[in-house]
Amino acid sequence: LTGATSASFDVQALPTTNPPCGSTITTNTTLDSDMVCSGTAIVIGADNITLDGAGHTITGDITGTGIVNYGHSYVTVKNCIVTNFISGMFFQFCNHNTFDSNTVILNLGAGNQGGGGMNLQYGSNNTLTNNIVNSNVAGGIGVSSSFSNLTNNIANSNGGTGIGVGSNNTLANNTANSNGTGIGIGSNNNVTNN
């Protein structure tokens, strides 16, 4: 082209930082390094957001919960490694959440919700896929919600039930070995190849 000039643009990546321990996230968040926290690490504070651990570890001091969500739906938690909390992940009154490729291990606390890996209470239509939930003092994966799908999860060597579900859920290709109880199911569940 005759008379055309070239322009130069200085393109810089936006900085990414981890949220401070104990903070509430309300936008999509990707961890860029490991976190070590006292008390609860991350609180989900909005619907329709994603927390991507990007393979980083969130480590506690046997207080608080690794990731907690009270009432927010359409949340995705993926690629997080959560260890050494009272409870790894605790979601209550939440619907249509997705948990994919998380590792929740060695949560050792005692008390009302203590020592559990992943605990979903009073929600529906949640999806848990490819999670590893091992060696927690209490149960591995607890889903008292209904109409949820659990596929290709591993829950081994937990002190309580490896995988426990309420009614009207679908379980396929999950593994639960060397737990207090392997898989505990309520009524009207569709269970295949577990």
mmCIF file with all atom_site columns, C-alpha atoms in Angstrom:
data_model
loop_
_atom_site.group_PDB
_atom_site.id
_atom_site.type_symbol
_atom_site.label_atom_id
_atom_site.label_alt_id
_atom_site.label_comp_id
_atom_site.label_asym_id
_atom_site.label_entity_id
_atom_site.label_seq_id
_atom_site.pdbx_PDB_ins_code
_atom_site.Cartn_x
_atom_site.Cartn_y
_atom_site.Cartn_z
_atom_site.occupancy
_atom_site.B_iso_or_equiv
_atom_site.pdbx_formal_charge
_atom_site.auth_seq_id
_atom_site.auth_comp_id
_atom_site.auth_asym_id
_atom_site.auth_atom_id
_atom_site.pdbx_PDB_model_num
ATOM 1   C CA . LEU A 1 1   ? 0.000   0.000   0.000  1.00 0.00 ? 1   LEU A CA 1
ATOM 2   C CA . THR A 1 2   ? 1.266   3.399   -0.925 1.00 0.00 ? 2   THR A CA 1
ATOM 3   C CA . GLY A 1 3   ? 1.426   5.886   1.922  1.00 0.00 ? 3   GLY A CA 1
ATOM 4   C CA . ALA A 1 4   ? 0.611   3.304   4.612  1.00 0.00 ? 4   ALA A CA 1
ATOM 5   C CA . THR A 1 5   ? 2.350   3.638   7.948  1.00 0.00 ? 5   THR A CA 1
ATOM 6   C CA . SER A 1 6   ? 3.000   0.982   10.483 1.00 0.00 ? 6   SER A CA 1
ATOM 7   C CA . ALA A 1 7   ? 1.929   1.297   14.080 1.00 0.00 ? 7   ALA A CA 1
ATOM 8   C CA . SER A 1 8   ? 3.555   -0.245  17.109 1.00 0.00 ? 8   SER A CA 1
ATOM 9   C CA . PHE A 1 9   ? 1.568   -1.410  20.077 1.00 0.00 ? 9   PHE A CA 1
ATOM 10  C CA . ASP A 1 10  ? 2.962   -2.226  23.494 1.00 0.00 ? 10  ASP A CA 1
ATOM 11  C CA . VAL A 1 11  ? 0.857   -5.193  24.572 1.00 0.00 ? 11  VAL A CA 1
ATOM 12  C CA . GLN A 1 12  ? 1.286   -6.271  28.177 1.00 0.00 ? 12  GLN A CA 1
ATOM 13  C CA . ALA A 1 13  ? -0.442  -9.090  29.949 1.00 0.00 ? 13  ALA A CA 1
ATOM 14  C CA . LEU A 1 14  ? -2.696  -8.052  32.762 1.00 0.00 ? 14  LEU A CA 1
ATOM 15  C CA . PRO A 1 15  ? -1.126  -8.921  36.098 1.00 0.00 ? 15  PRO A CA 1
ATOM 16  C CA . THR A 1 16  ? -2.669  -11.810 37.948 1.00 0.00 ? 16  THR A CA 1
ATOM 17  C CA . THR A 1 17  ? -2.410  -12.210 41.674 1.00 0.00 ? 17  THR A CA 1
ATOM 18  C CA . ASN A 1 18  ? -3.997  -14.558 44.144 1.00 0.00 ? 18  ASN A CA 1
ATOM 19  C CA . PRO A 1 19  ? -6.790  -13.205 46.295 1.00 0.00 ? 19  PRO A CA 1
ATOM 20  C CA . PRO A 1 20  ? -5.688  -12.569 49.885 1.00 0.00 ? 20  PRO A CA 1
ATOM 21  C CA . CYS A 1 21  ? -6.497  -15.397 52.290 1.00 0.00 ? 21  CYS A CA 1
ATOM 22  C CA . GLY A 1 22  ? -10.033 -15.114 53.625 1.00 0.00 ? 22  GLY A CA 1
ATOM 23  C CA . SER A 1 23  ? -11.238 -12.873 50.823 1.00 0.00 ? 23  SER A CA 1
ATOM 24  C CA . THR A 1 24  ? -14.505 -13.138 48.922 1.00 0.00 ? 24  THR A CA 1
ATOM 25  C CA . ILE A 1 25  ? -14.185 -13.445 45.150 1.00 0.00 ? 25  ILE A CA 1
ATOM 26  C CA . THR A 1 26  ? -16.910 -12.070 42.883 1.00 0.00 ? 26  THR A CA 1
ATOM 27  C CA . THR A 1 27  ? -15.221 -12.361 39.477 1.00 0.00 ? 27  THR A CA 1
ATOM 28  C CA . ASN A 1 28  ? -13.430 -15.102 37.548 1.00 0.00 ? 28  ASN A CA 1
ATOM 29  C CA . THR A 1 29  ? -10.192 -15.864 39.367 1.00 0.00 ? 29  THR A CA 1
ATOM 30  C CA . THR A 1 30  ? -7.140  -17.881 38.313 1.00 0.00 ? 30  THR A CA 1
ATOM 31  C CA . LEU A 1 31  ? -4.443  -18.594 40.868 1.00 0.00 ? 31  LEU A CA 1
ATOM 32  C CA . ASP A 1 32  ? -0.896  -17.816 39.781 1.00 0.00 ? 32  ASP A CA 1
ATOM 33  C CA . SER A 1 33  ? 0.896   -19.406 42.744 1.00 0.00 ? 33  SER A CA 1
ATOM 34  C CA . ASP A 1 34  ? 0.317   -21.564 45.812 1.00 0.00 ? 34  ASP A CA 1
ATOM 35  C CA . MET A 1 35  ? -1.525  -20.133 48.832 1.00 0.00 ? 35  MET A CA 1
ATOM 36  C CA . VAL A 1 36  ? -0.903  -20.807 52.529 1.00 0.00 ? 36  VAL A CA 1
ATOM 37  C CA . CYS A 1 37  ? -3.750  -19.593 54.752 1.00 0.00 ? 37  CYS A CA 1
ATOM 38  C CA . SER A 1 38  ? -4.878  -19.484 58.345 1.00 0.00 ? 38  SER A CA 1
ATOM 39  C CA . GLY A 1 39  ? -8.650  -19.825 58.580 1.00 0.00 ? 39  GLY A CA 1
ATOM 40  C CA . THR A 1 40  ? -10.804 -19.975 55.461 1.00 0.00 ? 40  THR A CA 1
ATOM 41  C CA . ALA A 1 41  ? -8.882  -19.426 52.223 1.00 0.00 ? 41  ALA A CA 1
ATOM 42  C CA . ILE A 1 42  ? -11.453 -18.407 49.587 1.00 0.00 ? 42  ILE A CA 1
ATOM 43  C CA . VAL A 1 43  ? -15.139 -17.489 49.843 1.00 0.00 ? 43  VAL A CA 1
ATOM 44  C CA . ILE A 1 44  ? -17.279 -17.613 46.690 1.00 0.00 ? 44  ILE A CA 1
ATOM 45  C CA . GLY A 1 45  ? -19.330 -14.403 46.621 1.00 0.00 ? 45  GLY A CA 1
ATOM 46  C CA . ALA A 1 46  ? -21.200 -14.342 43.312 1.00 0.00 ? 46  ALA A CA 1
ATOM 47  C CA . ASP A 1 47  ? -23.081 -16.491 40.811 1.00 0.00 ? 47  ASP A CA 1
ATOM 48  C CA . ASN A 1 48  ? -21.625 -17.363 37.393 1.00 0.00 ? 48  ASN A CA 1
ATOM 49  C CA . ILE A 1 49  ? -17.924 -17.225 38.233 1.00 0.00 ? 49  ILE A CA 1
ATOM 50  C CA . THR A 1 50  ? -14.983 -19.607 37.839 1.00 0.00 ? 50  THR A CA 1
ATOM 51  C CA . LEU A 1 51  ? -12.199 -20.300 40.305 1.00 0.00 ? 51  LEU A CA 1
ATOM 52  C CA . ASP A 1 52  ? -9.323  -21.955 38.440 1.00 0.00 ? 52  ASP A CA 1
ATOM 53  C CA . GLY A 1 53  ? -6.556  -23.171 40.714 1.00 0.00 ? 53  GLY A CA 1
ATOM 54  C CA . ALA A 1 54  ? -4.335  -23.769 37.663 1.00 0.00 ? 54  ALA A CA 1
ATOM 55  C CA . GLY A 1 55  ? -2.773  -26.693 39.534 1.00 0.00 ? 55  GLY A CA 1
ATOM 56  C CA . HIS A 1 56  ? -1.700  -24.615 42.539 1.00 0.00 ? 56  HIS A CA 1
ATOM 57  C CA . THR A 1 57  ? -2.052  -25.777 46.135 1.00 0.00 ? 57  THR A CA 1
ATOM 58  C CA . ILE A 1 58  ? -4.179  -24.029 48.761 1.00 0.00 ? 58  ILE A CA 1
ATOM 59  C CA . THR A 1 59  ? -2.823  -25.128 52.158 1.00 0.00 ? 59  THR A CA 1
ATOM 60  C CA . GLY A 1 60  ? -4.409  -24.413 55.531 1.00 0.00 ? 60  GLY A CA 1
ATOM 61  C CA . ASP A 1 61  ? -3.365  -24.709 59.148 1.00 0.00 ? 61  ASP A CA 1
ATOM 62  C CA . ILE A 1 62  ? -6.222  -27.048 60.180 1.00 0.00 ? 62  ILE A CA 1
ATOM 63  C CA . THR A 1 63  ? -8.579  -24.098 60.714 1.00 0.00 ? 63  THR A CA 1
ATOM 64  C CA . GLY A 1 64  ? -11.326 -22.847 58.431 1.00 0.00 ? 64  GLY A CA 1
ATOM 65  C CA . THR A 1 65  ? -12.368 -24.228 55.061 1.00 0.00 ? 65  THR A CA 1
ATOM 66  C CA . GLY A 1 66  ? -10.360 -24.215 51.866 1.00 0.00 ? 66  GLY A CA 1
ATOM 67  C CA . ILE A 1 67  ? -13.152 -23.006 49.554 1.00 0.00 ? 67  ILE A CA 1
ATOM 68  C CA . VAL A 1 68  ? -16.621 -22.116 50.825 1.00 0.00 ? 68  VAL A CA 1
ATOM 69  C CA . ASN A 1 69  ? -19.823 -21.077 49.043 1.00 0.00 ? 69  ASN A CA 1
ATOM 70  C CA . TYR A 1 70  ? -23.105 -20.204 50.738 1.00 0.00 ? 70  TYR A CA 1
ATOM 71  C CA . GLY A 1 71  ? -25.857 -19.899 48.148 1.00 0.00 ? 71  GLY A CA 1
ATOM 72  C CA . HIS A 1 72  ? -24.159 -18.984 44.879 1.00 0.00 ? 72  HIS A CA 1
ATOM 73  C CA . SER A 1 73  ? -24.972 -20.973 41.761 1.00 0.00 ? 73  SER A CA 1
ATOM 74  C CA . TYR A 1 74  ? -23.437 -21.637 38.341 1.00 0.00 ? 74  TYR A CA 1
ATOM 75  C CA . VAL A 1 75  ? -19.977 -21.556 39.911 1.00 0.00 ? 75  VAL A CA 1
ATOM 76  C CA . THR A 1 76  ? -17.091 -23.605 38.513 1.00 0.00 ? 76  THR A CA 1
ATOM 77  C CA . VAL A 1 77  ? -14.184 -24.721 40.703 1.00 0.00 ? 77  VAL A CA 1
ATOM 78  C CA . LYS A 1 78  ? -11.436 -26.494 38.782 1.00 0.00 ? 78  LYS A CA 1
ATOM 79  C CA . ASN A 1 79  ? -7.786  -27.490 38.978 1.00 0.00 ? 79  ASN A CA 1
ATOM 80  C CA . CYS A 1 80  ? -7.465  -26.673 42.703 1.00 0.00 ? 80  CYS A CA 1
ATOM 81  C CA . ILE A 1 81  ? -5.416  -28.667 45.206 1.00 0.00 ? 81  ILE A CA 1
ATOM 82  C CA . VAL A 1 82  ? -6.844  -28.133 48.700 1.00 0.00 ? 82  VAL A CA 1
ATOM 83  C CA . THR A 1 83  ? -5.219  -29.576 51.830 1.00 0.00 ? 83  THR A CA 1
ATOM 84  C CA . ASN A 1 84  ? -4.876  -29.251 55.608 1.00 0.00 ? 84  ASN A CA 1
ATOM 85  C CA . PHE A 1 85  ? -8.124  -27.435 56.454 1.00 0.00 ? 85  PHE A CA 1
ATOM 86  C CA . ILE A 1 86  ? -10.997 -28.392 58.757 1.00 0.00 ? 86  ILE A CA 1
ATOM 87  C CA . SER A 1 87  ? -12.912 -29.069 55.541 1.00 0.00 ? 87  SER A CA 1
ATOM 88  C CA . GLY A 1 88  ? -11.617 -28.888 51.970 1.00 0.00 ? 88  GLY A CA 1
ATOM 89  C CA . MET A 1 89  ? -14.670 -27.518 50.108 1.00 0.00 ? 89  MET A CA 1
ATOM 90  C CA . PHE A 1 90  ? -18.027 -26.686 51.658 1.00 0.00 ? 90  PHE A CA 1
ATOM 91  C CA . PHE A 1 91  ? -20.943 -25.589 49.439 1.00 0.00 ? 91  PHE A CA 1
ATOM 92  C CA . GLN A 1 92  ? -24.427 -25.037 50.894 1.00 0.00 ? 92  GLN A CA 1
ATOM 93  C CA . PHE A 1 93  ? -27.712 -24.086 49.165 1.00 0.00 ? 93  PHE A CA 1
ATOM 94  C CA . CYS A 1 94  ? -25.957 -23.965 45.782 1.00 0.00 ? 94  CYS A CA 1
ATOM 95  C CA . ASN A 1 95  ? -27.260 -25.198 42.430 1.00 0.00 ? 95  ASN A CA 1
ATOM 96  C CA . HIS A 1 96  ? -25.733 -25.919 39.025 1.00 0.00 ? 96  HIS A CA 1
ATOM 97  C CA . ASN A 1 97  ? -22.128 -25.794 40.242 1.00 0.00 ? 97  ASN A CA 1
ATOM 98  C CA . THR A 1 98  ? -19.277 -27.642 38.511 1.00 0.00 ? 98  THR A CA 1
ATOM 99  C CA . PHE A 1 99  ? -16.271 -29.237 40.225 1.00 0.00 ? 99  PHE A CA 1
ATOM 100 C CA . ASP A 1 100 ? -13.681 -30.483 37.755 1.00 0.00 ? 100 ASP A CA 1
ATOM 101 C CA . SER A 1 101 ? -10.204 -31.950 38.226 1.00 0.00 ? 101 SER A CA 1
ATOM 102 C CA . ASN A 1 102 ? -9.689  -30.852 41.833 1.00 0.00 ? 102 ASN A CA 1
ATOM 103 C CA . THR A 1 103 ? -7.543  -32.669 44.396 1.00 0.00 ? 103 THR A CA 1
ATOM 104 C CA . VAL A 1 104 ? -8.802  -32.454 47.980 1.00 0.00 ? 104 VAL A CA 1
ATOM 105 C CA . ILE A 1 105 ? -6.568  -34.335 50.419 1.00 0.00 ? 105 ILE A CA 1
ATOM 106 C CA . LEU A 1 106 ? -5.535  -34.541 54.052 1.00 0.00 ? 106 LEU A CA 1
ATOM 107 C CA . ASN A 1 107 ? -8.189  -32.258 55.562 1.00 0.00 ? 107 ASN A CA 1
ATOM 108 C CA . LEU A 1 108 ? -7.833  -33.080 59.210 1.00 0.00 ? 108 LEU A CA 1
ATOM 109 C CA . GLY A 1 109 ? -10.060 -30.895 61.347 1.00 0.00 ? 109 GLY A CA 1
ATOM 110 C CA . ALA A 1 110 ? -12.627 -32.001 63.878 1.00 0.00 ? 110 ALA A CA 1
ATOM 111 C CA . GLY A 1 111 ? -16.042 -30.573 64.647 1.00 0.00 ? 111 GLY A CA 1
ATOM 112 C CA . ASN A 1 112 ? -19.384 -30.132 62.929 1.00 0.00 ? 112 ASN A CA 1
ATOM 113 C CA . GLN A 1 113 ? -18.094 -30.090 59.341 1.00 0.00 ? 113 GLN A CA 1
ATOM 114 C CA . GLY A 1 114 ? -14.582 -31.152 60.160 1.00 0.00 ? 114 GLY A CA 1
ATOM 115 C CA . GLY A 1 115 ? -12.252 -33.410 58.312 1.00 0.00 ? 115 GLY A CA 1
ATOM 116 C CA . GLY A 1 116 ? -14.296 -33.684 55.139 1.00 0.00 ? 116 GLY A CA 1
ATOM 117 C CA . GLY A 1 117 ? -13.080 -33.401 51.581 1.00 0.00 ? 117 GLY A CA 1
ATOM 118 C CA . MET A 1 118 ? -15.919 -32.029 49.432 1.00 0.00 ? 118 MET A CA 1
ATOM 119 C CA . ASN A 1 119 ? -19.271 -31.372 51.078 1.00 0.00 ? 119 ASN A CA 1
ATOM 120 C CA . LEU A 1 120 ? -22.300 -30.170 49.070 1.00 0.00 ? 120 LEU A CA 1
ATOM 121 C CA . GLN A 1 121 ? -25.458 -29.614 51.100 1.00 0.00 ? 121 GLN A CA 1
ATOM 122 C CA . TYR A 1 122 ? -29.016 -28.652 50.143 1.00 0.00 ? 122 TYR A CA 1
ATOM 123 C CA . GLY A 1 123 ? -28.576 -27.923 46.448 1.00 0.00 ? 123 GLY A CA 1
ATOM 124 C CA . SER A 1 124 ? -29.305 -29.572 43.132 1.00 0.00 ? 124 SER A CA 1
ATOM 125 C CA . ASN A 1 125 ? -27.954 -30.178 39.653 1.00 0.00 ? 125 ASN A CA 1
ATOM 126 C CA . ASN A 1 126 ? -24.289 -30.061 40.581 1.00 0.00 ? 126 ASN A CA 1
ATOM 127 C CA . THR A 1 127 ? -21.593 -31.816 38.503 1.00 0.00 ? 127 THR A CA 1
ATOM 128 C CA . LEU A 1 128 ? -18.475 -33.436 39.957 1.00 0.00 ? 128 LEU A CA 1
ATOM 129 C CA . THR A 1 129 ? -16.014 -34.840 37.434 1.00 0.00 ? 129 THR A CA 1
ATOM 130 C CA . ASN A 1 130 ? -12.422 -36.121 37.652 1.00 0.00 ? 130 ASN A CA 1
ATOM 131 C CA . ASN A 1 131 ? -11.856 -35.062 41.270 1.00 0.00 ? 131 ASN A CA 1
ATOM 132 C CA . ILE A 1 132 ? -9.435  -36.854 43.627 1.00 0.00 ? 132 ILE A CA 1
ATOM 133 C CA . VAL A 1 133 ? -10.567 -36.742 47.251 1.00 0.00 ? 133 VAL A CA 1
ATOM 134 C CA . ASN A 1 134 ? -8.277  -38.897 49.398 1.00 0.00 ? 134 ASN A CA 1
ATOM 135 C CA . SER A 1 135 ? -7.078  -39.318 52.982 1.00 0.00 ? 135 SER A CA 1
ATOM 136 C CA . ASN A 1 136 ? -9.473  -36.909 54.702 1.00 0.00 ? 136 ASN A CA 1
ATOM 137 C CA . VAL A 1 137 ? -10.236 -37.595 58.378 1.00 0.00 ? 137 VAL A CA 1
ATOM 138 C CA . ALA A 1 138 ? -14.004 -37.729 57.781 1.00 0.00 ? 138 ALA A CA 1
ATOM 139 C CA . GLY A 1 139 ? -15.807 -38.362 54.502 1.00 0.00 ? 139 GLY A CA 1
ATOM 140 C CA . GLY A 1 140 ? -14.459 -37.873 50.999 1.00 0.00 ? 140 GLY A CA 1
ATOM 141 C CA . ILE A 1 141 ? -17.285 -36.579 48.788 1.00 0.00 ? 141 ILE A CA 1
ATOM 142 C CA . GLY A 1 142 ? -20.634 -35.830 50.425 1.00 0.00 ? 142 GLY A CA 1
ATOM 143 C CA . VAL A 1 143 ? -23.530 -34.722 48.215 1.00 0.00 ? 143 VAL A CA 1
ATOM 144 C CA . SER A 1 144 ? -26.822 -34.304 50.025 1.00 0.00 ? 144 SER A CA 1
ATOM 145 C CA . SER A 1 145 ? -28.118 -32.371 47.018 1.00 0.00 ? 145 SER A CA 1
ATOM 146 C CA . SER A 1 146 ? -30.295 -34.026 44.390 1.00 0.00 ? 146 SER A CA 1
ATOM 147 C CA . PHE A 1 147 ? -30.154 -34.397 40.600 1.00 0.00 ? 147 PHE A CA 1
ATOM 148 C CA . SER A 1 148 ? -26.360 -34.149 40.628 1.00 0.00 ? 148 SER A CA 1
ATOM 149 C CA . ASN A 1 149 ? -23.898 -36.063 38.440 1.00 0.00 ? 149 ASN A CA 1
ATOM 150 C CA . LEU A 1 150 ? -20.726 -37.645 39.800 1.00 0.00 ? 150 LEU A CA 1
ATOM 151 C CA . THR A 1 151 ? -18.416 -39.102 37.148 1.00 0.00 ? 151 THR A CA 1
ATOM 152 C CA . ASN A 1 152 ? -14.838 -40.414 37.219 1.00 0.00 ? 152 ASN A CA 1
ATOM 153 C CA . ASN A 1 153 ? -14.105 -39.264 40.771 1.00 0.00 ? 153 ASN A CA 1
ATOM 154 C CA . ILE A 1 154 ? -11.672 -41.037 43.111 1.00 0.00 ? 154 ILE A CA 1
ATOM 155 C CA . ALA A 1 155 ? -12.281 -41.075 46.867 1.00 0.00 ? 155 ALA A CA 1
ATOM 156 C CA . ASN A 1 156 ? -9.847  -43.377 48.686 1.00 0.00 ? 156 ASN A CA 1
ATOM 157 C CA . SER A 1 157 ? -8.624  -43.806 52.269 1.00 0.00 ? 157 SER A CA 1
ATOM 158 C CA . ASN A 1 158 ? -11.070 -41.382 53.878 1.00 0.00 ? 158 ASN A CA 1
ATOM 159 C CA . GLY A 1 159 ? -12.060 -41.971 57.499 1.00 0.00 ? 159 GLY A CA 1
ATOM 160 C CA . GLY A 1 160 ? -15.799 -41.863 56.771 1.00 0.00 ? 160 GLY A CA 1
ATOM 161 C CA . THR A 1 161 ? -17.767 -42.596 53.626 1.00 0.00 ? 161 THR A CA 1
ATOM 162 C CA . GLY A 1 162 ? -15.761 -42.308 50.424 1.00 0.00 ? 162 GLY A CA 1
ATOM 163 C CA . ILE A 1 163 ? -18.698 -41.055 48.344 1.00 0.00 ? 163 ILE A CA 1
ATOM 164 C CA . GLY A 1 164 ? -22.072 -40.384 49.939 1.00 0.00 ? 164 GLY A CA 1
ATOM 165 C CA . VAL A 1 165 ? -25.106 -39.112 48.036 1.00 0.00 ? 165 VAL A CA 1
ATOM 166 C CA . GLY A 1 166 ? -28.738 -38.356 48.800 1.00 0.00 ? 166 GLY A CA 1
ATOM 167 C CA . SER A 1 167 ? -31.564 -39.101 46.370 1.00 0.00 ? 167 SER A CA 1
ATOM 168 C CA . ASN A 1 168 ? -31.984 -38.802 42.609 1.00 0.00 ? 168 ASN A CA 1
ATOM 169 C CA . ASN A 1 169 ? -28.334 -38.497 41.612 1.00 0.00 ? 169 ASN A CA 1
ATOM 170 C CA . THR A 1 170 ? -26.286 -40.195 38.902 1.00 0.00 ? 170 THR A CA 1
ATOM 171 C CA . LEU A 1 171 ? -22.974 -41.905 39.719 1.00 0.00 ? 171 LEU A CA 1
ATOM 172 C CA . ALA A 1 172 ? -20.799 -43.373 36.964 1.00 0.00 ? 172 ALA A CA 1
ATOM 173 C CA . ASN A 1 173 ? -17.243 -44.720 36.931 1.00 0.00 ? 173 ASN A CA 1
ATOM 174 C CA . ASN A 1 174 ? -16.294 -43.503 40.416 1.00 0.00 ? 174 ASN A CA 1
ATOM 175 C CA . THR A 1 175 ? -13.765 -45.278 42.653 1.00 0.00 ? 175 THR A CA 1
ATOM 176 C CA . ALA A 1 176 ? -13.989 -45.476 46.449 1.00 0.00 ? 176 ALA A CA 1
ATOM 177 C CA . ASN A 1 177 ? -11.488 -47.804 48.155 1.00 0.00 ? 177 ASN A CA 1
ATOM 178 C CA . SER A 1 178 ? -10.242 -48.239 51.732 1.00 0.00 ? 178 SER A CA 1
ATOM 179 C CA . ASN A 1 179 ? -12.709 -45.779 53.278 1.00 0.00 ? 179 ASN A CA 1
ATOM 180 C CA . GLY A 1 180 ? -14.757 -46.215 56.452 1.00 0.00 ? 180 GLY A CA 1
ATOM 181 C CA . THR A 1 181 ? -17.612 -46.991 54.019 1.00 0.00 ? 181 THR A CA 1
ATOM 182 C CA . GLY A 1 182 ? -17.144 -47.134 50.237 1.00 0.00 ? 182 GLY A CA 1
ATOM 183 C CA . ILE A 1 183 ? -20.202 -45.592 48.564 1.00 0.00 ? 183 ILE A CA 1
ATOM 184 C CA . GLY A 1 184 ? -23.327 -44.694 50.508 1.00 0.00 ? 184 GLY A CA 1
ATOM 185 C CA . ILE A 1 185 ? -26.429 -43.941 48.466 1.00 0.00 ? 185 ILE A CA 1
ATOM 186 C CA . GLY A 1 186 ? -29.947 -42.728 49.185 1.00 0.00 ? 186 GLY A CA 1
ATOM 187 C CA . SER A 1 187 ? -32.988 -43.632 47.100 1.00 0.00 ? 187 SER A CA 1
ATOM 188 C CA . ASN A 1 188 ? -33.663 -43.394 43.377 1.00 0.00 ? 188 ASN A CA 1
ATOM 189 C CA . ASN A 1 189 ? -30.039 -43.007 42.283 1.00 0.00 ? 189 ASN A CA 1
ATOM 190 C CA . ASN A 1 190 ? -28.677 -44.190 38.955 1.00 0.00 ? 190 ASN A CA 1
ATOM 191 C CA . VAL A 1 191 ? -25.430 -46.022 39.737 1.00 0.00 ? 191 VAL A CA 1
ATOM 192 C CA . THR A 1 192 ? -23.228 -47.438 36.942 1.00 0.00 ? 192 THR A CA 1
ATOM 193 C CA . ASN A 1 193 ? -19.721 -48.997 36.974 1.00 0.00 ? 193 ASN A CA 1
ATOM 194 C CA . ASN A 1 194 ? -18.627 -47.755 40.409 1.00 0.00 ? 194 ASN A CA 1
#
